[in-house]
PDB file of C-alpha atoms and ligand atoms in Angstrom:
ATOM      1  CA  MET A   1      26.495 -21.085 -92.662  1.00 78.00           C
ATOM      2  CA  SER A   2      25.178 -21.551 -96.207  1.00 84.00           C
ATOM      3  CA  THR A   3      23.929 -18.541 -98.137  1.00 90.00           C
ATOM      4  CA  PRO A   4      20.257 -18.862 -99.065  1.00 96.00           C
ATOM      5  CA  GLN A   5      19.602 -20.093-102.580  1.00 96.00           C
ATOM      6  CA  LEU A   6      16.209 -19.171-104.068  1.00 96.00           C
ATOM      7  CA  VAL A   7      14.091 -21.058-106.576  1.00 96.00           C
ATOM      8  CA  VAL A   8      10.808 -19.475-107.659  1.00 96.00           C
ATOM      9  CA  HIS A   9       8.064 -21.509-109.295  1.00 96.00           C
ATOM     10  CA  ARG A  10       5.027 -20.273-111.231  1.00 96.00           C
ATOM     11  CA  ASP A  11       2.456 -21.206-108.564  1.00 97.00           C
ATOM     12  CA  LYS A  12       2.059 -23.201-105.347  1.00 97.00           C
ATOM     13  CA  GLU A  13       1.008 -26.396-107.094  1.00 98.00           C
ATOM     14  CA  LEU A  14       4.109 -26.421-109.275  1.00 98.00           C
ATOM     15  CA  MET A  15       6.238 -25.479-106.250  1.00 98.00           C
ATOM     16  CA  ALA A  16       4.878 -28.511-104.348  1.00 98.00           C
ATOM     17  CA  GLN A  17       5.440 -30.857-107.298  1.00 98.00           C
ATOM     18  CA  ALA A  18       8.964 -29.572-107.959  1.00 98.00           C
ATOM     19  CA  ALA A  19       9.860 -29.704-104.270  1.00 98.00           C
ATOM     20  CA  ALA A  20       8.532 -33.265-104.072  1.00 98.00           C
ATOM     21  CA  ALA A  21      10.649 -34.295-107.061  1.00 98.00           C
ATOM     22  CA  ARG A  22      13.647 -32.609-105.455  1.00 98.00           C
ATOM     23  CA  LEU A  23      13.016 -34.468-102.187  1.00 98.00           C
ATOM     24  CA  ILE A  24      12.730 -37.842-103.956  1.00 98.00           C
ATOM     25  CA  THR A  25      16.127 -37.296-105.567  1.00 98.00           C
ATOM     26  CA  ARG A  26      17.698 -36.163-102.306  1.00 98.00           C
ATOM     27  CA  ILE A  27      16.395 -39.196-100.409  1.00 98.00           C
ATOM     28  CA  VAL A  28      17.408 -41.629-103.172  1.00 98.00           C
ATOM     29  CA  ASP A  29      20.915 -40.156-103.241  1.00 98.00           C
ATOM     30  CA  ALA A  30      21.262 -40.395 -99.464  1.00 98.00           C
ATOM     31  CA  GLN A  31      20.059 -43.993 -99.454  1.00 98.00           C
ATOM     32  CA  ALA A  32      22.454 -44.885-102.280  1.00 98.00           C
ATOM     33  CA  THR A  33      25.321 -43.329-100.330  1.00 98.00           C
ATOM     34  CA  ARG A  34      24.555 -44.247 -96.716  1.00 97.00           C
ATOM     35  CA  GLY A  35      21.867 -46.917 -96.922  1.00 98.00           C
ATOM     36  CA  SER A  36      19.266 -44.702 -95.268  1.00 98.00           C
ATOM     37  CA  ALA A  37      17.944 -41.140 -95.269  1.00 98.00           C
ATOM     38  CA  SER A  38      16.772 -38.804 -92.512  1.00 98.00           C
ATOM     39  CA  VAL A  39      14.179 -36.098 -93.219  1.00 99.00           C
ATOM     40  CA  VAL A  40      12.453 -33.576 -90.959  1.00 99.00           C
ATOM     41  CA  LEU A  41       8.877 -32.778 -91.971  1.00 99.00           C
ATOM     42  CA  THR A  42       7.000 -29.547 -91.413  1.00 98.00           C
ATOM     43  CA  GLY A  43       3.348 -28.924 -90.770  1.00 98.00           C
ATOM     44  CA  GLY A  44       1.201 -26.399 -92.566  1.00 98.00           C
ATOM     45  CA  ARG A  45      -0.360 -26.121 -96.002  1.00 98.00           C
ATOM     46  CA  ASN A  46       2.904 -25.975 -97.946  1.00 98.00           C
ATOM     47  CA  GLY A  47       4.422 -28.892 -96.047  1.00 98.00           C
ATOM     48  CA  ASN A  48       1.329 -31.052 -96.479  1.00 98.00           C
ATOM     49  CA  GLY A  49       1.021 -29.953-100.109  1.00 98.00           C
ATOM     50  CA  LEU A  50       4.530 -31.235-100.741  1.00 98.00           C
ATOM     51  CA  LEU A  51       3.703 -34.588 -99.121  1.00 98.00           C
ATOM     52  CA  ALA A  52       0.555 -34.937-101.217  1.00 98.00           C
ATOM     53  CA  ALA A  53       2.538 -34.130-104.381  1.00 98.00           C
ATOM     54  CA  LEU A  54       5.153 -36.690-103.350  1.00 98.00           C
ATOM     55  CA  GLY A  55       2.420 -39.304-102.986  1.00 98.00           C
ATOM     56  CA  SER A  56       1.328 -38.826-106.585  1.00 97.00           C
ATOM     57  CA  ALA A  57       4.824 -38.466-108.070  1.00 98.00           C
ATOM     58  CA  PRO A  58       5.640 -41.213-110.663  1.00 96.00           C
ATOM     59  CA  ALA A  59       9.131 -41.676-109.141  1.00 97.00           C
ATOM     60  CA  ARG A  60       7.728 -41.978-105.605  1.00 98.00           C
ATOM     61  CA  ASP A  61       8.760 -45.568-105.130  1.00 96.00           C
ATOM     62  CA  ALA A  62      12.339 -44.950-106.116  1.00 98.00           C
ATOM     63  CA  ILE A  63      12.496 -44.228-102.391  1.00 98.00           C
ATOM     64  CA  ASP A  64      13.099 -47.251-100.186  1.00 98.00           C
ATOM     65  CA  TRP A  65      10.443 -46.269 -97.642  1.00 98.00           C
ATOM     66  CA  SER A  66      11.683 -48.903 -95.180  1.00 98.00           C
ATOM     67  CA  ARG A  67      15.004 -47.067 -94.845  1.00 98.00           C
ATOM     68  CA  LEU A  68      13.671 -43.551 -94.292  1.00 98.00           C
ATOM     69  CA  ASP A  69      13.765 -41.868 -90.877  1.00 98.00           C
ATOM     70  CA  LEU A  70      11.116 -39.189 -90.436  1.00 99.00           C
ATOM     71  CA  TRP A  71      11.221 -36.509 -87.728  1.00 99.00           C
ATOM     72  CA  TRP A  72       9.158 -33.363 -87.183  1.00 99.00           C
ATOM     73  CA  GLY A  73      10.269 -29.753 -86.866  1.00 99.00           C
ATOM     74  CA  ASP A  74       7.341 -28.979 -84.626  1.00 98.00           C
ATOM     75  CA  GLU A  75       4.049 -30.366 -83.391  1.00 98.00           C
ATOM     76  CA  ARG A  76       0.910 -29.021 -81.891  1.00 98.00           C
ATOM     77  CA  PHE A  77       0.606 -30.352 -78.307  1.00 98.00           C
ATOM     78  CA  LEU A  78      -2.787 -32.015 -78.760  1.00 98.00           C
ATOM     79  CA  PRO A  79      -4.161 -35.531 -78.131  1.00 98.00           C
ATOM     80  CA  GLU A  80      -3.033 -38.428 -80.331  1.00 98.00           C
ATOM     81  CA  GLY A  81      -5.024 -38.493 -83.557  1.00 98.00           C
ATOM     82  CA  ASP A  82      -6.230 -34.920 -83.266  1.00 98.00           C
ATOM     83  CA  PRO A  83      -6.826 -33.674 -86.834  1.00 98.00           C
ATOM     84  CA  GLU A  84      -4.853 -30.532 -86.043  1.00 98.00           C
ATOM     85  CA  ARG A  85      -1.651 -32.439 -85.244  1.00 98.00           C
ATOM     86  CA  ASN A  86       1.034 -32.219 -87.907  1.00 98.00           C
ATOM     87  CA  VAL A  87       1.607 -35.984 -87.825  1.00 98.00           C
ATOM     88  CA  THR A  88      -2.118 -36.632 -88.354  1.00 98.00           C
ATOM     89  CA  GLN A  89      -2.102 -34.374 -91.400  1.00 98.00           C
ATOM     90  CA  ALA A  90       1.119 -35.928 -92.721  1.00 98.00           C
ATOM     91  CA  ARG A  91      -0.365 -39.400 -92.387  1.00 98.00           C
ATOM     92  CA  GLU A  92      -3.435 -38.313 -94.333  1.00 98.00           C
ATOM     93  CA  ALA A  93      -1.345 -36.549 -96.987  1.00 98.00           C
ATOM     94  CA  LEU A  94       1.092 -39.409 -97.578  1.00 98.00           C
ATOM     95  CA  LEU A  95       2.469 -41.483 -94.710  1.00 98.00           C
ATOM     96  CA  ASP A  96      -0.428 -43.911 -94.408  1.00 98.00           C
ATOM     97  CA  ARG A  97      -0.035 -44.798 -98.096  1.00 97.00           C
ATOM     98  CA  VAL A  98       3.658 -45.763 -98.193  1.00 98.00           C
ATOM     99  CA  PRO A  99       5.446 -48.747 -96.570  1.00 98.00           C
ATOM    100  CA  LEU A 100       7.445 -46.896 -93.925  1.00 98.00           C
ATOM    101  CA  ASP A 101       9.083 -48.729 -91.051  1.00 98.00           C
ATOM    102  CA  PRO A 102       6.938 -47.567 -88.075  1.00 98.00           C
ATOM    103  CA  ALA A 103      10.033 -47.665 -85.845  1.00 98.00           C
ATOM    104  CA  ARG A 104      11.581 -45.015 -88.057  1.00 98.00           C
ATOM    105  CA  VAL A 105       8.651 -42.579 -87.886  1.00 98.00           C
ATOM    106  CA  HIS A 106       9.453 -40.311 -84.935  1.00 98.00           C
ATOM    107  CA  ALA A 107       6.329 -38.338 -84.130  1.00 98.00           C
ATOM    108  CA  MET A 108       6.576 -35.723 -81.394  1.00 98.00           C
ATOM    109  CA  PRO A 109       4.675 -36.615 -78.174  1.00 98.00           C
ATOM    110  CA  ALA A 110       0.947 -36.026 -77.933  1.00 98.00           C
ATOM    111  CA  SER A 111      -0.674 -34.233 -75.004  1.00 98.00           C
ATOM    112  CA  ASP A 112      -2.366 -37.460 -73.863  1.00 98.00           C
ATOM    113  CA  GLY A 113       0.888 -39.402 -74.102  1.00 96.00           C
ATOM    114  CA  PRO A 114       3.252 -40.415 -71.284  1.00 97.00           C
ATOM    115  CA  TYR A 115       4.545 -36.853 -70.704  1.00 97.00           C
ATOM    116  CA  GLY A 116       2.207 -34.709 -68.660  1.00 88.00           C
ATOM    117  CA  ASP A 117       3.308 -31.323 -69.912  1.00 98.00           C
ATOM    118  CA  VAL A 118       4.768 -29.795 -73.051  1.00 98.00           C
ATOM    119  CA  ASP A 119       8.191 -29.122 -71.527  1.00 98.00           C
ATOM    120  CA  THR A 120       8.640 -32.737 -70.420  1.00 98.00           C
ATOM    121  CA  ALA A 121       7.464 -33.862 -73.856  1.00 98.00           C
ATOM    122  CA  ALA A 122      10.055 -31.598 -75.476  1.00 98.00           C
ATOM    123  CA  ALA A 123      12.818 -33.023 -73.286  1.00 98.00           C
ATOM    124  CA  ALA A 124      11.747 -36.548 -74.226  1.00 98.00           C
ATOM    125  CA  TYR A 125      11.951 -35.743 -77.936  1.00 98.00           C
ATOM    126  CA  ALA A 126      15.382 -34.186 -77.434  1.00 98.00           C
ATOM    127  CA  ALA A 127      16.481 -37.438 -75.796  1.00 98.00           C
ATOM    128  CA  GLU A 128      15.082 -39.450 -78.716  1.00 98.00           C
ATOM    129  CA  LEU A 129      17.016 -37.269 -81.157  1.00 98.00           C
ATOM    130  CA  ALA A 130      20.218 -37.644 -79.142  1.00 98.00           C
ATOM    131  CA  ALA A 131      19.811 -41.432 -78.963  1.00 98.00           C
ATOM    132  CA  ALA A 132      19.529 -41.562 -82.755  1.00 98.00           C
ATOM    133  CA  ALA A 133      22.458 -39.205 -83.356  1.00 98.00           C
ATOM    134  CA  GLU A 134      25.612 -40.636 -84.855  1.00 94.00           C
ATOM    135  CA  HIS A 135      27.400 -37.869 -82.965  1.00 94.00           C
ATOM    136  CA  GLY A 136      26.235 -34.613 -81.422  1.00 95.00           C
ATOM    137  CA  ALA A 137      22.714 -33.957 -80.196  1.00 98.00           C
ATOM    138  CA  VAL A 138      20.658 -34.697 -83.299  1.00 98.00           C
ATOM    139  CA  PRO A 139      20.930 -37.099 -86.266  1.00 98.00           C
ATOM    140  CA  ALA A 140      22.570 -35.820 -89.453  1.00 95.00           C
ATOM    141  CA  PHE A 141      19.317 -34.782 -91.106  1.00 98.00           C
ATOM    142  CA  ASP A 142      19.685 -34.915 -94.889  1.00 98.00           C
ATOM    143  CA  VAL A 143      16.827 -32.459 -95.407  1.00 99.00           C
ATOM    144  CA  LEU A 144      14.970 -30.395 -92.834  1.00 99.00           C
ATOM    145  CA  MET A 145      11.881 -28.710 -94.253  1.00 99.00           C
ATOM    146  CA  LEU A 146      10.195 -25.651 -92.786  1.00 99.00           C
ATOM    147  CA  GLY A 147       7.028 -23.880 -93.766  1.00 98.00           C
ATOM    148  CA  VAL A 148       7.353 -20.099 -93.368  1.00 98.00           C
ATOM    149  CA  GLY A 149       4.626 -18.251 -91.532  1.00 98.00           C
ATOM    150  CA  PRO A 150       3.372 -14.792 -92.607  1.00 98.00           C
ATOM    151  CA  ASP A 151       5.106 -13.411 -89.492  1.00 98.00           C
ATOM    152  CA  THR A 152       8.368 -15.177 -90.560  1.00 98.00           C
ATOM    153  CA  HIS A 153       7.992 -17.963 -87.986  1.00 98.00           C
ATOM    154  CA  VAL A 154       9.416 -21.390 -88.793  1.00 98.00           C
ATOM    155  CA  ALA A 155       8.525 -24.573 -86.912  1.00 99.00           C
ATOM    156  CA  SER A 156       7.024 -23.114 -83.726  1.00 98.00           C
ATOM    157  CA  LEU A 157       9.685 -20.453 -83.353  1.00 98.00           C
ATOM    158  CA  PHE A 158       7.758 -17.188 -83.343  1.00 98.00           C
ATOM    159  CA  PRO A 159       9.296 -13.700 -83.477  1.00 98.00           C
ATOM    160  CA  GLU A 160      10.582 -12.373 -80.155  1.00 98.00           C
ATOM    161  CA  LEU A 161       9.266 -15.364 -78.109  1.00 98.00           C
ATOM    162  CA  PRO A 162      11.636 -17.361 -75.851  1.00 98.00           C
ATOM    163  CA  ALA A 163      11.903 -20.433 -78.112  1.00 98.00           C
ATOM    164  CA  VAL A 164      13.657 -18.577 -80.942  1.00 98.00           C
ATOM    165  CA  ARG A 165      16.240 -17.298 -78.436  1.00 98.00           C
ATOM    166  CA  GLU A 166      17.182 -20.820 -77.271  1.00 98.00           C
ATOM    167  CA  THR A 167      20.870 -21.515 -77.891  1.00 98.00           C
ATOM    168  CA  GLU A 168      21.512 -24.761 -76.017  1.00 98.00           C
ATOM    169  CA  ARG A 169      18.566 -27.158 -76.115  1.00 98.00           C
ATOM    170  CA  THR A 170      17.521 -28.893 -79.349  1.00 98.00           C
ATOM    171  CA  VAL A 171      13.809 -29.106 -78.510  1.00 99.00           C
ATOM    172  CA  VAL A 172      11.633 -26.829 -76.399  1.00 98.00           C
ATOM    173  CA  GLY A 173       8.069 -26.528 -75.272  1.00 98.00           C
ATOM    174  CA  VAL A 174       6.307 -23.463 -76.651  1.00 98.00           C
ATOM    175  CA  HIS A 175       3.678 -21.673 -74.555  1.00 98.00           C
ATOM    176  CA  GLY A 176       1.395 -18.983 -75.922  1.00 97.00           C
ATOM    177  CA  ALA A 177       2.099 -19.537 -79.595  1.00 98.00           C
ATOM    178  CA  PRO A 178       0.308 -16.816 -81.602  1.00 98.00           C
ATOM    179  CA  LYS A 179      -0.693 -19.433 -84.178  1.00 98.00           C
ATOM    180  CA  PRO A 180      -3.162 -21.803 -82.488  1.00 97.00           C
ATOM    181  CA  PRO A 181      -2.911 -24.079 -80.679  1.00 98.00           C
ATOM    182  CA  PRO A 182      -0.899 -22.202 -78.071  1.00 98.00           C
ATOM    183  CA  LEU A 183       1.020 -25.243 -76.766  1.00 98.00           C
ATOM    184  CA  ARG A 184       3.599 -26.726 -79.112  1.00 98.00           C
ATOM    185  CA  VAL A 185       6.820 -28.737 -79.208  1.00 98.00           C
ATOM    186  CA  SER A 186       9.498 -27.316 -81.496  1.00 99.00           C
ATOM    187  CA  LEU A 187      13.030 -27.864 -82.669  1.00 99.00           C
ATOM    188  CA  THR A 188      15.208 -24.862 -81.901  1.00 99.00           C
ATOM    189  CA  LEU A 189      17.507 -22.966 -84.246  1.00 98.00           C
ATOM    190  CA  PRO A 190      20.584 -24.909 -83.077  1.00 98.00           C
ATOM    191  CA  ALA A 191      18.812 -28.166 -84.015  1.00 98.00           C
ATOM    192  CA  ILE A 192      17.630 -26.744 -87.340  1.00 98.00           C
ATOM    193  CA  ARG A 193      21.124 -25.538 -88.171  1.00 98.00           C
ATOM    194  CA  ALA A 194      22.542 -29.041 -87.585  1.00 98.00           C
ATOM    195  CA  ALA A 195      20.802 -30.255 -90.745  1.00 98.00           C
ATOM    196  CA  LYS A 196      22.817 -30.713 -93.908  1.00 98.00           C
ATOM    197  CA  GLU A 197      20.141 -28.983 -95.963  1.00 98.00           C
ATOM    198  CA  VAL A 198      17.348 -26.677 -94.775  1.00 98.00           C
ATOM    199  CA  TRP A 199      14.522 -26.076 -97.239  1.00 98.00           C
ATOM    200  CA  LEU A 200      12.089 -23.242 -96.533  1.00 98.00           C
ATOM    201  CA  LEU A 201       8.725 -23.504 -98.256  1.00 98.00           C
ATOM    202  CA  ALA A 202       6.844 -20.268 -98.965  1.00 98.00           C
ATOM    203  CA  ALA A 203       3.913 -20.096-101.353  1.00 98.00           C
ATOM    204  CA  GLY A 204       1.109 -17.549-101.557  1.00 98.00           C
ATOM    205  CA  GLU A 205       0.704 -13.789-101.422  1.00 98.00           C
ATOM    206  CA  ASP A 206       0.485 -13.928 -97.636  1.00 98.00           C
ATOM    207  CA  LYS A 207       4.149 -14.998 -97.465  1.00 98.00           C
ATOM    208  CA  ALA A 208       5.567 -12.234 -99.665  1.00 98.00           C
ATOM    209  CA  LYS A 209       6.359  -9.816 -96.820  1.00 98.00           C
ATOM    210  CA  ALA A 210       7.809 -12.596 -94.658  1.00 98.00           C
ATOM    211  CA  ALA A 211      10.109 -13.780 -97.445  1.00 98.00           C
ATOM    212  CA  ALA A 212      11.286 -10.244 -98.192  1.00 97.00           C
ATOM    213  CA  ILE A 213      11.960  -9.522 -94.504  1.00 97.00           C
ATOM    214  CA  ALA A 214      13.706 -12.822 -93.798  1.00 98.00           C
ATOM    215  CA  LEU A 215      15.906 -12.560 -96.887  1.00 97.00           C
ATOM    216  CA  SER A 216      16.825  -8.910 -96.446  1.00 94.00           C
ATOM    217  CA  GLY A 217      19.110  -9.216 -93.446  1.00 92.00           C
ATOM    218  CA  ALA A 218      16.615  -9.220 -90.582  1.00 96.00           C
ATOM    219  CA  GLY A 219      17.763 -10.734 -87.286  1.00 98.00           C
ATOM    220  CA  GLU A 220      16.640 -14.232 -86.339  1.00 98.00           C
ATOM    221  CA  VAL A 221      14.840 -13.127 -83.157  1.00 98.00           C
ATOM    222  CA  GLN A 222      12.709 -10.643 -85.088  1.00 98.00           C
ATOM    223  CA  ALA A 223      12.464 -12.960 -88.149  1.00 98.00           C
ATOM    224  CA  PRO A 224      13.088 -16.618 -87.202  1.00 98.00           C
ATOM    225  CA  ALA A 225      13.144 -17.751 -90.851  1.00 98.00           C
ATOM    226  CA  ALA A 226      16.281 -15.612 -91.222  1.00 98.00           C
ATOM    227  CA  GLY A 227      18.060 -17.932 -88.784  1.00 98.00           C
ATOM    228  CA  ALA A 228      17.156 -21.172 -90.562  1.00 98.00           C
ATOM    229  CA  HIS A 229      20.324 -22.284 -92.315  1.00 98.00           C
ATOM    230  CA  GLY A 230      21.639 -25.685 -93.327  1.00 98.00           C
ATOM    231  CA  ARG A 231      25.254 -26.713 -92.888  1.00 98.00           C
ATOM    232  CA  SER A 232      25.762 -27.189 -96.610  1.00 98.00           C
ATOM    233  CA  ARG A 233      22.603 -25.741 -98.155  1.00 98.00           C
ATOM    234  CA  THR A 234      19.796 -23.308 -97.408  1.00 98.00           C
ATOM    235  CA  LEU A 235      17.137 -23.422-100.087  1.00 98.00           C
ATOM    236  CA  TRP A 236      14.080 -21.182-100.327  1.00 98.00           C
ATOM    237  CA  LEU A 237      11.376 -22.752-102.482  1.00 98.00           C
ATOM    238  CA  LEU A 238       8.822 -20.080-103.381  1.00 98.00           C
ATOM    239  CA  ASP A 239       6.057 -19.447-105.801  1.00 97.00           C
ATOM    240  CA  ALA A 240       5.868 -16.182-107.760  1.00 96.00           C
ATOM    241  CA  ALA A 241       3.301 -14.735-105.346  1.00 97.00           C
ATOM    242  CA  ALA A 242       5.515 -15.291-102.309  1.00 98.00           C
ATOM    243  CA  ALA A 243       8.516 -13.915-104.209  1.00 97.00           C
ATOM    244  CA  SER A 244       6.640 -10.809-105.373  1.00 96.00           C
ATOM    245  CA  GLU A 245       8.124  -8.464-102.751  1.00 97.00           C
ATOM    246  CA  LEU A 246      11.700  -9.704-102.878  1.00 95.00           C
ATOM    247  CA  PRO A 247      14.255  -7.073-103.765  1.00 87.00           C
ATOM    248  CA  ARG A 248      15.014  -7.555-107.472  1.00 81.00           C
ATOM    249  CA  SER A 249      18.640  -8.261-106.619  1.00 82.00           C
ATOM    250  CA  LEU A 250      17.551 -11.345-104.665  1.00 83.00           C
ATOM    251  CA  TYR A 251      15.160 -12.651-107.301  1.00 78.00           C
ATOM    252  CA  PRO A 252      16.913 -15.535-109.098  1.00 73.00           C
ATOM    253  CA  PRO A 253      17.507 -14.733-112.781  1.00 71.00           C
ATOM    254  CA  ALA A 254      16.238 -17.926-114.363  1.00 60.00           C
ATOM    255  CA  SER A 255      13.063 -18.390-112.327  1.00 51.00           C
ATOM    256  CA  ALA A 256       9.466 -17.971-113.388  1.00 50.00           C
TER     257      ALA A 256
HETATM  258  O1  6PG B   1       2.694 -26.350 -86.874  1.00 96.31           O
HETATM  259  C1  6PG B   1       2.669 -25.497 -87.763  1.00 96.31           C
HETATM  260  O2  6PG B   1       1.771 -24.678 -87.875  1.00 96.31           O
HETATM  261  C2  6PG B   1       3.739 -25.480 -88.802  1.00 96.31           C
HETATM  262  O3  6PG B   1       4.774 -26.267 -88.582  1.00 96.31           O
HETATM  263  C3  6PG B   1       4.129 -24.067 -89.092  1.00 96.31           C
HETATM  264  O4  6PG B   1       5.458 -23.753 -88.810  1.00 96.31           O
HETATM  265  C4  6PG B   1       3.838 -23.872 -90.555  1.00 96.31           C
HETATM  266  O5  6PG B   1       4.808 -24.568 -91.324  1.00 96.31           O
HETATM  267  C5  6PG B   1       3.822 -22.423 -90.936  1.00 96.31           C
HETATM  268  O6  6PG B   1       2.909 -21.758 -90.082  1.00 96.31           O
HETATM  269  C6  6PG B   1       3.375 -22.251 -92.394  1.00 96.31           C
HETATM  270  O7  6PG B   1       2.093 -22.813 -92.518  1.00 96.31           O
HETATM  271  P1  6PG B   1       1.299 -22.727 -93.935  1.00 96.31           P
HETATM  272  O8  6PG B   1       2.173 -23.469 -94.916  1.00 96.31           O
HETATM  273  O9  6PG B   1      -0.013 -23.376 -93.675  1.00 96.31           O
HETATM  274  O10 6PG B   1       1.199 -21.258 -94.251  1.00 96.31           O
END
């Protein structure tokens, strides 16, 4: 389990731009090494902000978009095209403007899709992940990104709810999510922890308590973000506002 590394940027705009630049480099390196890259996207303002920044980054097309596999960490269980779906927002922020291979864009099922209920949809996505895995239950994600909620949730893993306690399955249906909509599909902590690198995005005053709690030794059931670790790297990308309540000992020396 990799110890969290923190990088704090001046504000959320700079955090999004720096994270986008970091992601470009990570994808380019993976494609140079393996011929393709595999990235898990997150919903939310910080996740979409990063995608928008990536879309306007000068080095954007250093990425070979045709050899990029995109997955989602979670999805709101709503009809296809619903503006509240994470994939809809990702398409608007970036995906519809870059030449991705549609077969390599793995959106989570919609509520009006072939799976009648959220649990069946979750099982179908788990099967899709397993089918794409070189070995194990999920592909070797190069980067898995997670927005951090003010209650320390990541993906749709909310404190104390059943989904954060899942230890076997890679994808679950979430019922009664406190952040609307109540029905969601989510990767579980075992799936998240299979990623090479996990990046947690936290910008804004409203994330300061969550960051401090998650980084101060809280348990993963009470603070799901505390359980989000990559196999080789766990990176918290914050802005100064979200870092404002971190214990000084955790605050990186060279940051803003
Ligand atoms: O479906 C979702 O809502 C997201 O995946 C969720 O996990 C999000 O990343 C956090 O709630 C942070 O959202 P903000 O960046 O908007 O605060």
